Coordinates of C-alpha atoms in Angstrom, one line a residue:
Chain V
M1 CA 117.0 -7.8 -110.1
S2 CA 113.9 -7.7 -112.4
E3 CA 111.0 -6.4 -110.7
E4 CA 108.8 -9.5 -112.3
S5 CA 110.7 -11.6 -110.8
I6 CA 107.9 -14.2 -108.7
I7 CA 110.7 -16.3 -107.3
S8 CA 114.6 -15.1 -107.0
L9 CA 117.5 -17.4 -105.8
K10 CA 120.5 -15.5 -105.0
N11 CA 123.7 -17.2 -104.3
V12 CA 121.9 -20.1 -102.6
N13 CA 124.3 -22.8 -101.4
K14 CA 124.0 -25.9 -99.0
W15 CA 125.5 -28.4 -98.0
F16 CA 124.3 -31.9 -96.9
G17 CA 127.2 -33.2 -94.2
D18 CA 130.3 -31.6 -96.1
F19 CA 128.9 -32.7 -99.6
H20 CA 128.2 -29.4 -101.6
V21 CA 124.7 -29.9 -102.6
L22 CA 123.9 -26.4 -103.8
Q23 CA 127.0 -23.8 -105.5
D24 CA 126.0 -20.1 -105.7
V25 CA 123.2 -21.0 -107.6
N26 CA 121.0 -17.8 -109.2
L27 CA 117.8 -18.2 -110.6
E28 CA 115.2 -15.7 -111.6
V29 CA 112.0 -17.2 -112.6
K30 CA 109.3 -14.6 -113.7
K31 CA 105.3 -14.7 -113.5
K32 CA 104.1 -17.7 -115.7
E33 CA 107.2 -18.7 -117.1
R34 CA 107.9 -22.5 -117.5
I35 CA 111.6 -23.9 -116.8
V36 CA 112.6 -27.2 -117.2
V37 CA 115.3 -28.2 -115.0
C38 CA 117.2 -31.1 -116.3
G39 CA 120.7 -32.7 -115.2
P40 CA 122.3 -35.9 -114.0
S41 CA 121.5 -37.3 -110.6
G42 CA 123.0 -36.0 -107.8
S43 CA 123.4 -32.6 -109.7
G44 CA 121.5 -31.1 -106.5
K45 CA 118.1 -30.5 -109.4
S46 CA 115.4 -31.9 -106.7
T47 CA 117.0 -30.1 -104.1
M48 CA 117.2 -26.7 -105.8
I49 CA 112.9 -26.9 -105.8
R50 CA 112.9 -28.2 -102.6
C51 CA 114.6 -25.4 -101.2
I52 CA 112.0 -23.1 -102.4
N53 CA 109.2 -24.6 -100.7
R54 CA 111.8 -24.8 -97.6
L55 CA 111.7 -28.7 -97.7
E56 CA 115.1 -28.2 -97.5
E57 CA 117.0 -25.3 -96.1
H58 CA 119.7 -23.5 -97.8
Q59 CA 122.1 -22.6 -95.6
E60 CA 123.7 -19.2 -97.6
G61 CA 122.5 -16.7 -100.2
S62 CA 118.3 -15.6 -100.3
I63 CA 115.4 -16.8 -101.7
V64 CA 112.7 -15.2 -102.2
V65 CA 109.0 -16.5 -103.2
D66 CA 106.5 -13.7 -104.3
G67 CA 107.9 -10.8 -102.4
I68 CA 108.6 -13.2 -99.2
E69 CA 112.1 -14.3 -97.8
L70 CA 112.3 -18.0 -97.3
T71 CA 114.3 -17.7 -93.3
G72 CA 113.7 -19.5 -90.2
N73 CA 110.7 -17.5 -90.1
L74 CA 107.5 -20.1 -89.6
K75 CA 104.9 -17.7 -90.7
N76 CA 106.9 -17.2 -93.8
I77 CA 107.1 -20.6 -94.7
D78 CA 103.5 -21.3 -93.9
N79 CA 102.9 -18.2 -96.7
V80 CA 105.1 -19.3 -99.2
R81 CA 103.8 -23.1 -98.9
K82 CA 100.3 -21.7 -99.9
E83 CA 101.2 -20.0 -103.0
V84 CA 103.3 -23.0 -104.0
G85 CA 101.9 -26.4 -104.9
M86 CA 104.4 -29.3 -105.5
V87 CA 104.3 -32.4 -106.8
F88 CA 106.4 -35.4 -106.2
Q89 CA 107.8 -38.5 -108.0
Q90 CA 106.4 -41.1 -105.8
F91 CA 103.3 -39.0 -105.6
N92 CA 103.0 -39.0 -101.8
L93 CA 99.4 -39.6 -102.0
F94 CA 97.9 -40.4 -98.4
P95 CA 96.8 -44.1 -98.8
H96 CA 94.7 -44.0 -95.8
L97 CA 92.2 -41.2 -97.7
S98 CA 90.0 -41.1 -100.6
V99 CA 90.6 -39.9 -103.5
K100 CA 88.4 -37.0 -103.3
E101 CA 89.7 -36.3 -99.4
N102 CA 92.5 -36.7 -100.5
I103 CA 92.3 -33.8 -102.4
T104 CA 89.8 -31.7 -99.7
L105 CA 91.9 -32.2 -97.2
A106 CA 94.2 -29.2 -97.3
P107 CA 91.6 -26.5 -98.5
I108 CA 88.9 -28.0 -95.1
W109 CA 91.8 -28.0 -92.8
V110 CA 94.1 -25.3 -94.2
K111 CA 92.5 -23.1 -96.1
K112 CA 88.9 -23.3 -93.7
M113 CA 86.5 -24.0 -96.5
P114 CA 83.2 -25.6 -96.0
K115 CA 83.3 -29.4 -96.9
A116 CA 80.7 -29.1 -99.7
E117 CA 82.7 -26.1 -101.2
A118 CA 85.9 -28.5 -101.3
E119 CA 84.4 -31.2 -102.5
E120 CA 82.9 -29.3 -105.6
L121 CA 86.6 -28.2 -106.2
A122 CA 87.8 -31.2 -105.8
M123 CA 85.0 -32.7 -108.4
K124 CA 86.2 -29.6 -110.5
Q125 CA 90.2 -30.5 -110.0
L126 CA 89.3 -34.1 -111.2
E127 CA 87.8 -33.4 -114.1
I128 CA 91.0 -31.0 -114.9
V129 CA 93.1 -34.2 -114.7
K130 CA 90.3 -36.5 -116.5
I131 CA 89.9 -39.2 -113.6
P132 CA 86.6 -37.5 -111.8
E133 CA 85.5 -41.4 -111.9
Q134 CA 88.1 -42.3 -109.4
A135 CA 86.8 -39.7 -106.5
N136 CA 85.6 -42.4 -104.4
K137 CA 88.7 -44.7 -104.8
Y138 CA 91.8 -45.3 -102.6
P139 CA 95.4 -44.0 -104.1
G140 CA 96.3 -47.9 -103.6
Q141 CA 93.6 -48.8 -106.3
L142 CA 94.4 -46.7 -109.0
S143 CA 97.7 -46.9 -111.5
G144 CA 100.8 -44.8 -111.4
G145 CA 99.3 -42.5 -113.4
Q146 CA 96.2 -41.7 -112.4
Q147 CA 98.0 -41.3 -108.9
Q148 CA 100.2 -38.6 -110.2
R149 CA 97.0 -37.1 -111.6
V150 CA 95.6 -37.0 -108.3
A151 CA 99.0 -35.5 -107.0
I152 CA 98.5 -32.8 -109.1
A153 CA 94.5 -32.2 -108.5
R154 CA 95.6 -32.4 -105.3
S155 CA 97.9 -29.3 -105.4
L156 CA 96.0 -27.3 -107.5
A157 CA 92.9 -27.2 -105.4
M158 CA 95.1 -25.0 -103.1
N159 CA 95.0 -22.4 -105.8
P160 CA 98.6 -22.3 -105.7
N161 CA 100.6 -19.4 -108.2
I162 CA 103.2 -21.9 -108.6
M163 CA 103.7 -25.4 -109.1
L164 CA 107.0 -27.2 -108.9
F165 CA 107.4 -30.9 -110.3
D166 CA 109.7 -33.2 -108.7
E167 CA 111.0 -35.5 -111.5
P168 CA 107.2 -36.4 -111.6
T169 CA 107.1 -39.1 -114.6
S170 CA 110.0 -41.0 -113.3
A171 CA 108.2 -43.5 -111.5
L172 CA 105.7 -44.1 -113.8
D173 CA 105.5 -46.7 -116.6
P174 CA 106.2 -45.9 -120.1
E175 CA 102.4 -45.8 -121.1
M176 CA 101.3 -43.8 -117.9
I177 CA 104.0 -41.0 -118.9
K178 CA 102.0 -39.4 -121.7
E179 CA 98.6 -38.9 -119.7
V180 CA 100.8 -36.9 -116.8
L181 CA 102.3 -34.8 -119.2
D182 CA 99.3 -33.8 -121.4
V183 CA 97.5 -32.7 -117.8
M184 CA 101.2 -30.8 -117.5
V185 CA 100.9 -29.5 -120.6
D186 CA 97.2 -28.1 -120.0
L187 CA 98.4 -26.8 -117.2
A188 CA 101.3 -24.9 -118.4
N189 CA 98.9 -23.3 -121.6
G190 CA 96.8 -22.1 -119.0
G191 CA 99.9 -19.6 -117.4
M192 CA 100.5 -21.5 -114.6
T193 CA 104.2 -20.4 -113.3
M194 CA 106.0 -23.7 -113.7
I195 CA 109.7 -25.3 -112.2
V196 CA 110.0 -29.2 -113.9
V197 CA 112.6 -30.8 -113.1
T198 CA 112.4 -33.6 -115.7
H199 CA 114.2 -35.9 -118.0
E200 CA 111.4 -35.8 -120.6
M201 CA 113.2 -33.7 -123.2
G202 CA 110.0 -33.9 -125.8
F203 CA 108.2 -31.9 -122.9
A204 CA 110.4 -29.5 -122.3
K205 CA 110.9 -29.0 -126.0
T206 CA 107.0 -28.4 -126.5
V207 CA 106.3 -25.9 -123.3
A208 CA 109.6 -24.4 -121.3
D209 CA 110.1 -21.0 -121.5
R210 CA 113.9 -21.8 -120.3
M211 CA 116.0 -24.6 -119.9
V212 CA 118.5 -24.8 -116.9
F213 CA 121.0 -27.5 -116.6
M214 CA 122.6 -28.7 -113.5
D215 CA 125.8 -30.2 -112.7
E216 CA 127.9 -31.0 -109.4
G217 CA 125.3 -28.5 -107.2
K218 CA 125.8 -25.6 -110.0
I219 CA 123.8 -23.9 -112.8
V220 CA 125.7 -24.5 -116.1
E221 CA 123.7 -23.3 -118.7
E222 CA 120.9 -20.8 -118.8
A223 CA 118.8 -20.9 -122.7
S224 CA 116.4 -21.2 -124.5
P225 CA 114.9 -24.4 -125.5
D226 CA 115.8 -24.1 -129.4
K227 CA 119.0 -23.1 -128.5
F228 CA 119.3 -25.3 -125.6
F229 CA 119.1 -28.3 -127.7
N230 CA 120.8 -27.0 -130.8
N231 CA 123.5 -24.7 -129.9
P232 CA 124.4 -25.3 -126.8
E233 CA 127.7 -23.8 -125.2
S234 CA 129.0 -25.6 -122.5
D235 CA 130.6 -29.1 -123.3
R236 CA 129.2 -30.8 -120.2
T237 CA 125.5 -29.9 -121.2
K238 CA 126.6 -31.3 -124.9
L239 CA 127.6 -34.7 -123.8
F240 CA 124.5 -34.8 -121.3
L241 CA 122.6 -34.4 -124.2
S242 CA 124.0 -36.7 -126.2
Q243 CA 123.9 -39.2 -123.6
I244 CA 120.1 -38.9 -123.1
L245 CA 118.7 -38.3 -126.8
H246 CA 120.4 -40.9 -128.5
Q247 CA 120.1 -43.6 -126.2
Chain K
M1 CA 87.7 -72.9 -130.4
N2 CA 84.8 -73.0 -128.3
E3 CA 86.8 -75.7 -126.2
M4 CA 89.5 -73.2 -126.1
N5 CA 87.0 -70.4 -124.4
Q6 CA 86.0 -73.0 -121.6
V7 CA 86.7 -72.2 -118.2
R8 CA 88.8 -74.5 -116.8
K9 CA 88.0 -75.4 -113.2
P10 CA 90.6 -76.1 -110.7
P11 CA 91.1 -80.0 -110.0
V12 CA 88.5 -81.6 -107.5
A13 CA 91.1 -82.7 -104.8
T14 CA 92.2 -79.4 -104.1
T15 CA 89.4 -77.4 -103.7
G16 CA 86.5 -77.4 -100.9
I17 CA 86.1 -79.7 -98.0
I18 CA 88.3 -82.9 -99.1
G19 CA 91.0 -80.6 -101.0
W20 CA 91.1 -78.6 -97.5
L21 CA 91.6 -82.2 -95.4
R22 CA 94.1 -83.5 -98.2
I23 CA 96.5 -80.4 -98.0
N24 CA 96.3 -79.7 -94.9
L25 CA 95.7 -82.5 -92.3
F26 CA 96.9 -85.6 -94.8
F27 CA 99.4 -84.3 -97.1
N28 CA 102.0 -87.1 -96.6
W29 CA 102.7 -89.7 -94.1
T30 CA 104.6 -87.7 -91.2
N31 CA 101.5 -85.3 -91.6
S32 CA 98.9 -87.6 -91.3
L33 CA 100.3 -89.5 -88.8
I34 CA 100.4 -85.9 -86.5
T35 CA 96.8 -85.4 -87.2
L36 CA 96.4 -88.8 -86.1
F37 CA 98.0 -88.4 -82.7
V38 CA 96.9 -84.9 -81.9
I39 CA 92.7 -86.2 -82.9
Y40 CA 94.2 -89.1 -80.3
C41 CA 94.5 -86.6 -77.8
L42 CA 91.7 -84.4 -78.2
Y43 CA 89.8 -87.7 -78.0
Q44 CA 91.0 -88.1 -74.6
F45 CA 91.0 -84.9 -73.2
I46 CA 87.7 -83.3 -74.4
P47 CA 85.5 -86.1 -72.5
W48 CA 87.6 -85.5 -69.4
I49 CA 87.5 -81.8 -69.4
L50 CA 83.7 -81.6 -70.0
D51 CA 83.0 -84.0 -67.3
W52 CA 85.1 -82.2 -64.5
T53 CA 83.7 -79.1 -65.8
I54 CA 79.9 -79.7 -66.4
F55 CA 78.9 -83.1 -66.1
S56 CA 79.8 -84.2 -62.7
A57 CA 80.3 -80.8 -61.3
D58 CA 78.7 -79.4 -58.5
F59 CA 76.9 -75.9 -59.2
K60 CA 75.1 -75.3 -56.0
Y61 CA 74.1 -78.7 -54.6
N62 CA 76.1 -81.6 -54.2
Y63 CA 75.4 -85.1 -55.3
L64 CA 73.3 -85.7 -51.8
G65 CA 71.4 -82.9 -52.9
E66 CA 72.5 -80.7 -50.2
Q67 CA 73.1 -76.7 -50.5
I68 CA 77.2 -76.6 -50.5
T69 CA 78.6 -73.6 -48.1
N70 CA 82.0 -74.9 -47.8
Q71 CA 84.6 -76.8 -49.5
E72 CA 83.7 -80.6 -47.3
M73 CA 80.2 -80.4 -48.9
C74 CA 81.7 -80.6 -52.1
S75 CA 81.2 -84.0 -54.2
R76 CA 84.9 -84.4 -54.7
N77 CA 85.9 -84.5 -51.4
L78 CA 83.0 -86.2 -50.1
D79 CA 83.3 -88.6 -52.6
P80 CA 86.5 -88.8 -54.6
E81 CA 85.3 -91.0 -57.4
N82 CA 82.5 -88.9 -58.0
G83 CA 82.9 -84.9 -58.1
G84 CA 83.7 -82.8 -60.7
A85 CA 84.5 -79.2 -59.8
C86 CA 82.5 -77.5 -56.8
W87 CA 81.8 -74.5 -58.4
A88 CA 79.7 -73.6 -55.6
V89 CA 83.0 -71.6 -54.8
I90 CA 82.1 -69.5 -57.3
Y91 CA 78.6 -69.3 -56.7
V92 CA 78.7 -68.2 -53.3
R93 CA 81.2 -65.6 -53.3
F94 CA 79.8 -64.2 -56.7
Y95 CA 79.5 -60.6 -55.4
Q96 CA 82.6 -60.8 -53.7
F97 CA 84.2 -61.5 -57.4
I98 CA 82.1 -59.0 -59.2
Y99 CA 82.6 -56.2 -56.7
G100 CA 84.8 -56.5 -53.8
F101 CA 83.5 -55.1 -50.5
Y102 CA 81.3 -52.8 -52.4
P103 CA 77.9 -52.2 -50.2
K104 CA 75.1 -54.3 -51.0
V105 CA 72.4 -51.2 -50.9
E106 CA 74.5 -49.1 -53.3
V107 CA 75.5 -52.0 -55.6
W108 CA 73.0 -51.4 -58.3
R109 CA 75.7 -48.3 -58.8
V110 CA 78.3 -50.3 -60.0
N111 CA 76.0 -52.4 -61.8
I112 CA 74.7 -49.3 -63.6
A113 CA 78.3 -48.5 -64.5
Y114 CA 78.9 -52.3 -65.7
A115 CA 75.9 -51.2 -68.4
M116 CA 76.9 -48.0 -68.9
L117 CA 81.0 -49.3 -69.6
A118 CA 79.1 -51.7 -72.6
L119 CA 77.4 -48.6 -74.0
A120 CA 80.6 -46.6 -74.2
L121 CA 82.5 -49.3 -76.0
L122 CA 78.9 -49.8 -78.2
P123 CA 80.2 -47.2 -81.1
L124 CA 83.8 -48.5 -80.6
L125 CA 82.9 -52.0 -81.6
F126 CA 80.2 -51.0 -84.1
A127 CA 81.4 -48.9 -87.1
K128 CA 77.4 -48.4 -88.4
L129 CA 76.3 -48.2 -85.2
P130 CA 73.3 -46.0 -86.2
Y131 CA 73.5 -42.3 -84.2
R132 CA 76.9 -43.5 -83.5
K133 CA 78.3 -39.8 -83.0
Y134 CA 75.8 -39.4 -79.9
F135 CA 77.1 -42.3 -78.7
L136 CA 80.7 -41.3 -78.4
Y137 CA 79.8 -38.1 -77.0
F138 CA 78.5 -40.5 -74.2
T139 CA 81.6 -42.5 -74.6
Y140 CA 83.8 -39.3 -74.0
I141 CA 81.9 -38.5 -70.7
F142 CA 81.3 -42.0 -69.7
P143 CA 84.8 -41.5 -67.5
V144 CA 83.0 -38.8 -65.5
I145 CA 80.1 -39.9 -65.1
A146 CA 81.8 -43.5 -63.9
Y147 CA 83.8 -41.6 -61.6
F148 CA 80.6 -39.9 -59.6
L149 CA 79.0 -43.5 -59.5
L150 CA 81.7 -45.4 -58.2
N151 CA 83.0 -43.3 -56.1
G152 CA 80.4 -40.9 -54.5
G153 CA 79.8 -37.3 -54.9
L154 CA 76.8 -35.4 -56.5
G155 CA 74.2 -36.9 -54.1
F156 CA 75.4 -40.4 -54.0
T157 CA 76.7 -41.4 -50.8
E158 CA 80.5 -42.0 -51.0
V159 CA 82.0 -45.5 -51.1
S160 CA 86.0 -45.4 -50.1
T161 CA 88.1 -47.2 -52.8
N162 CA 88.8 -49.8 -50.2
K163 CA 85.8 -51.4 -50.3
W164 CA 86.0 -51.9 -54.3
G165 CA 87.7 -54.8 -55.6
G166 CA 87.3 -58.0 -57.6
L167 CA 86.6 -57.4 -61.3
L168 CA 85.3 -54.1 -60.5
V169 CA 88.8 -53.1 -59.5
T170 CA 90.4 -55.0 -63.1
L171 CA 88.2 -53.3 -65.1
V172 CA 88.8 -49.7 -63.8
L173 CA 92.3 -50.1 -63.3
G174 CA 92.4 -52.0 -66.8
C175 CA 89.9 -49.6 -68.7
T176 CA 91.2 -46.8 -67.1
G177 CA 95.4 -47.3 -67.9
I178 CA 94.7 -48.1 -71.3
A179 CA 92.5 -45.1 -72.3
L180 CA 94.9 -42.7 -70.7
A181 CA 98.3 -44.5 -71.8
F182 CA 96.8 -44.1 -75.1
P183 CA 97.1 -39.8 -75.6
I184 CA 99.9 -40.0 -73.4
G185 CA 102.0 -42.2 -75.5
I186 CA 101.3 -40.9 -78.5
M187 CA 102.2 -37.2 -76.6
L188 CA 105.9 -38.9 -75.7
A189 CA 105.8 -40.6 -78.9
L190 CA 105.7 -37.5 -80.7
G191 CA 107.9 -35.7 -78.6
R192 CA 110.5 -38.2 -78.5
R193 CA 110.9 -38.0 -82.4
S194 CA 110.5 -34.2 -81.9
K195 CA 113.7 -31.7 -83.8
L196 CA 113.8 -29.4 -80.3
P197 CA 116.1 -31.4 -78.2
V198 CA 114.8 -30.7 -74.8
I199 CA 111.6 -31.9 -75.5
S200 CA 112.8 -35.0 -77.3
M201 CA 115.3 -35.8 -74.2
M202 CA 112.8 -35.1 -71.6
C203 CA 110.5 -38.0 -73.3
T204 CA 113.2 -40.3 -74.3
L205 CA 114.1 -40.1 -70.4
F206 CA 110.5 -40.8 -68.9
I207 CA 110.1 -43.7 -71.6
E208 CA 113.6 -45.0 -70.6
F209 CA 113.2 -45.1 -66.8
I210 CA 109.8 -46.0 -66.6
R211 CA 110.4 -48.9 -69.6
G212 CA 113.8 -50.0 -67.1
V213 CA 112.0 -50.5 -64.0
P214 CA 109.4 -53.7 -63.6
L215 CA 106.1 -52.6 -62.9
I216 CA 105.8 -53.9 -59.3
T217 CA 108.3 -51.2 -58.3
L218 CA 106.2 -48.5 -59.7
L219 CA 103.4 -49.4 -57.9
F220 CA 105.5 -49.5 -54.4
F221 CA 106.4 -45.8 -55.6
G222 CA 102.6 -45.1 -56.5
M223 CA 101.8 -46.3 -53.3
V224 CA 104.8 -44.7 -50.9
M225 CA 106.9 -42.3 -52.8
L226 CA 104.0 -40.3 -54.4
P227 CA 102.4 -39.2 -51.4
L228 CA 106.0 -37.4 -50.7
F229 CA 105.7 -35.0 -53.9
L230 CA 102.3 -34.3 -53.6
P231 CA 101.8 -30.7 -51.1
E232 CA 101.1 -31.5 -47.7
G233 CA 97.2 -31.6 -46.7
I234 CA 96.3 -33.6 -50.0
D235 CA 95.8 -37.1 -49.6
M236 CA 95.6 -39.2 -52.7
D237 CA 93.4 -42.8 -52.9
G238 CA 95.3 -45.7 -52.9
L239 CA 93.5 -46.8 -55.7
V240 CA 94.4 -43.7 -57.7
R241 CA 98.0 -43.8 -56.9
V242 CA 98.0 -47.3 -58.2
L243 CA 96.2 -45.8 -61.8
V244 CA 99.0 -42.9 -61.7
A245 CA 101.9 -46.0 -61.5
V246 CA 100.1 -48.4 -64.8
T247 CA 99.2 -45.2 -66.2
L248 CA 103.3 -44.1 -66.5
F249 CA 104.0 -47.6 -66.9
Q250 CA 101.5 -48.5 -70.0
S251 CA 101.9 -44.9 -71.5
A252 CA 106.0 -45.5 -71.7
Y253 CA 105.3 -48.6 -73.8
M254 CA 102.6 -47.4 -75.4
A255 CA 104.8 -44.4 -77.0
E256 CA 107.8 -47.3 -77.8
V257 CA 104.4 -49.2 -80.2
I258 CA 103.8 -45.7 -81.7
R259 CA 107.1 -44.6 -82.2
G260 CA 107.8 -47.4 -84.1
G261 CA 104.7 -46.9 -86.3
L262 CA 105.3 -43.3 -87.1
Q263 CA 108.9 -44.8 -88.3
A264 CA 107.0 -47.0 -90.5
I265 CA 105.8 -43.6 -92.5
P266 CA 107.5 -42.6 -95.6
P267 CA 108.8 -39.3 -95.3
G268 CA 107.4 -38.1 -98.8
Q269 CA 104.0 -38.4 -96.5
Y270 CA 105.8 -35.4 -94.3
E271 CA 107.0 -33.9 -97.3
A272 CA 103.4 -34.1 -98.7
A273 CA 101.5 -32.4 -96.0
K274 CA 103.7 -29.7 -95.7
S275 CA 103.8 -29.1 -99.0
L276 CA 100.2 -28.2 -98.6
G277 CA 100.6 -26.0 -96.5
M278 CA 99.7 -27.8 -92.8
S279 CA 101.6 -27.3 -89.7
Y280 CA 102.9 -29.9 -87.7
W281 CA 100.2 -30.7 -85.4
R282 CA 97.7 -30.5 -88.0
M283 CA 99.9 -32.8 -90.4
N284 CA 100.4 -35.3 -87.4
L285 CA 96.4 -35.2 -86.6
L286 CA 94.9 -35.8 -90.0
I287 CA 98.2 -37.9 -91.9
V288 CA 100.8 -39.3 -89.9
L289 CA 98.9 -40.3 -86.9
P290 CA 96.2 -42.2 -88.6
Q291 CA 98.5 -43.9 -90.2
A292 CA 101.1 -44.5 -87.7
I293 CA 98.4 -45.7 -85.5
R294 CA 96.8 -48.7 -88.1
I295 CA 99.8 -50.4 -88.7
S296 CA 100.4 -50.2 -84.9
I297 CA 97.2 -51.9 -84.2
P298 CA 98.6 -55.1 -83.5
P299 CA 101.0 -54.0 -80.9
I300 CA 99.0 -51.7 -79.7
V301 CA 96.2 -54.3 -78.3
N302 CA 99.5 -56.4 -77.6
T303 CA 100.3 -54.6 -74.8
S304 CA 97.2 -53.3 -73.8
I305 CA 96.4 -57.0 -73.2
G306 CA 99.5 -57.2 -71.2
L307 CA 98.7 -54.0 -69.0
F308 CA 95.1 -55.7 -68.5
K309 CA 96.9 -59.1 -66.6
D310 CA 99.5 -57.4 -65.3
T311 CA 96.9 -55.1 -62.9
T312 CA 96.5 -58.5 -61.3
L313 CA 100.1 -57.1 -59.5
V314 CA 98.3 -54.6 -57.4
I315 CA 97.8 -57.7 -55.1
I316 CA 101.1 -56.8 -53.8
V317 CA 100.0 -53.2 -52.6
G318 CA 97.0 -55.1 -50.5
I319 CA 94.5 -53.9 -53.4
L320 CA 92.1 -57.2 -54.5
D321 CA 91.6 -57.4 -57.9
L322 CA 89.6 -60.5 -59.6
L323 CA 92.6 -62.7 -58.6
G324 CA 93.5 -61.1 -55.2
I325 CA 89.8 -62.0 -54.2
G326 CA 90.5 -65.4 -56.0
R327 CA 93.4 -66.1 -53.2
G328 CA 91.3 -64.4 -50.6
T329 CA 88.6 -67.1 -50.9
L330 CA 91.6 -69.8 -51.1
A331 CA 93.2 -68.6 -47.6
D332 CA 89.2 -69.1 -45.8
T333 CA 89.2 -72.0 -44.4
N334 CA 85.8 -72.7 -45.7
W335 CA 87.3 -72.9 -49.1
L336 CA 91.0 -74.1 -48.6
G337 CA 91.8 -76.5 -51.2
L338 CA 89.7 -75.3 -54.4
S339 CA 92.3 -73.5 -56.2
Y340 CA 91.5 -75.7 -59.8
E341 CA 88.3 -74.1 -59.7
I342 CA 89.3 -70.5 -58.2
Y343 CA 92.2 -70.2 -60.7
F344 CA 89.6 -71.6 -63.6
F345 CA 87.1 -69.2 -63.0
V346 CA 89.4 -66.3 -62.9
S347 CA 91.6 -67.7 -65.8
L348 CA 88.3 -68.0 -67.9
V349 CA 86.9 -63.9 -67.0
F350 CA 90.6 -62.5 -68.0
F351 CA 90.6 -64.7 -70.9
I352 CA 86.9 -63.6 -72.1
F353 CA 88.4 -60.3 -71.8
T354 CA 91.7 -60.6 -73.6
F355 CA 90.5 -62.6 -76.2
G356 CA 87.7 -60.0 -76.8
M357 CA 90.4 -57.3 -77.3
S358 CA 92.3 -59.3 -79.7
R359 CA 89.0 -60.3 -81.9
Y360 CA 88.1 -56.8 -81.9
S361 CA 91.8 -55.8 -83.1
L362 CA 91.4 -58.3 -86.0
Y363 CA 88.3 -56.4 -86.8
L364 CA 89.6 -53.2 -86.9
E365 CA 92.8 -54.5 -89.0
K366 CA 90.2 -55.7 -91.4
K367 CA 87.8 -52.8 -91.4
L368 CA 91.0 -50.6 -91.9
K369 CA 92.5 -52.6 -94.7
T370 CA 91.1 -51.1 -97.8
G371 CA 92.9 -47.4 -97.0
I372 CA 96.0 -48.1 -96.3
N373 CA 96.5 -51.1 -98.4
M374 CA 98.8 -49.4 -101.6
G375 CA 97.9 -53.1 -103.9
A376 CA 95.1 -53.1 -106.3
D377 CA 93.8 -56.1 -104.9

């Protein structure tokens, strides 16, 4: 194990009932590294990143995030979640709160930030995702792309060291995908540690330091984007790439 | 090109009053027939009911100009052809209907409590009330003030609850039952969904037991059995015992209603809250419950209205609420046979309160719609 790993998964196993969804998964992520995870649906890629902030519980192996091991210890789980931000496929904004309130809620209640300061922070985050003018609207009044950018701003407001993206553009109309990816590219260029589950191969080529390909609960291939796209080792990867790149 | 850009208006026949009439009342011949029939029925019914309740009715004096003191003096008993309702019974017994047997010298306390209740409801009814926050503080402490005001203590002479009656009892039972059952119901609903098996099982057992038993049984239980569970020497007031029964009953129903709302919240909301580092209680208080309660407003108001009416059952354990006073009056030989008037009056009072609740729920739904609405409209 390298000393600088910020996320370390060792022999992680997980079952849903009898279904072995993660099989001996090993993954080391260094600080500021950008990992793109891809693979066919049902391959366990979402489950893997959801284990990293304990939205799912792994049954065997160890997951260490920024020196904190994820066990049943609630204190540890809380501490990890404060380090790790997450963006979901379905945005999961809080529909009963305005955009600004969505962003200020966690800083105010979890970090005990004064309200004025939190609002200032929210506006700053909305500038970063380029929609400050939507601050007082409700999520239901925004387009999908705008909602997802609010979701990113909401995560960033907690000042995480690591960001997890679980298929952030899969629920978006094609013309909105770019606006979300642009924000994610900015974030990557800013030095954020990121694990992104996505099928956006263009995005992967631009920002990924490393590609991870999963199938049937296993990591099949791990390589630099250059090698991954041009000269993959496993036949499964080749098949997958041929399917998604030549539709 | 100009004609192309002109805004086309919808055909006249589909808008405005004429359009509305045509679409809703005279759409085809069956529709028109039903409309005419209903109009005929209303034409027959409305003048009759207005005449009976108002124009031919006695309020204080009969048609001879005498002040009515018993049923024999009612116009409709003196001259069956002539008279309408005899509201004098309500007039004479008004005090009992509103206060029960509360001592007359102390009745100002009940009046103040009624006025305070209205004041306490103000901030709930009007979201834009100036200084709403301070009004809300008053709403929170109102139950304590009302307790001392009505019951006595703190310098007030004690008025035992067996002297309470009429609307006073109905309101005390209804308001306290609804207000207490709401938080208890929330806790039970969360408990039933808890991942801790002991808590979930206890809440489920409680809810299923209370819900599976008729309210009357619970009232008897409160009256007869509750004292057996209390340590010796503590005597629980009769009204309090009934209140315990009513609250338990209502909280079980409320719990199920709120659980329904909780189930409608997508798992993504929980995940988003957790991923932001929120604890179980923060997640529920800030994210889940506000949405779940909004979804459940119609059924919450529905069960609350149900409870408000069910309070009339306390008559079987000897507590005289509004309906109880009405039945008591009917049993009085002076007022024998005036059941139309008395039940009409009792129904009207209940209707005013329950209709108010129902309008309040519509207002809440409208007010809160912006937030929960998922569409861009």
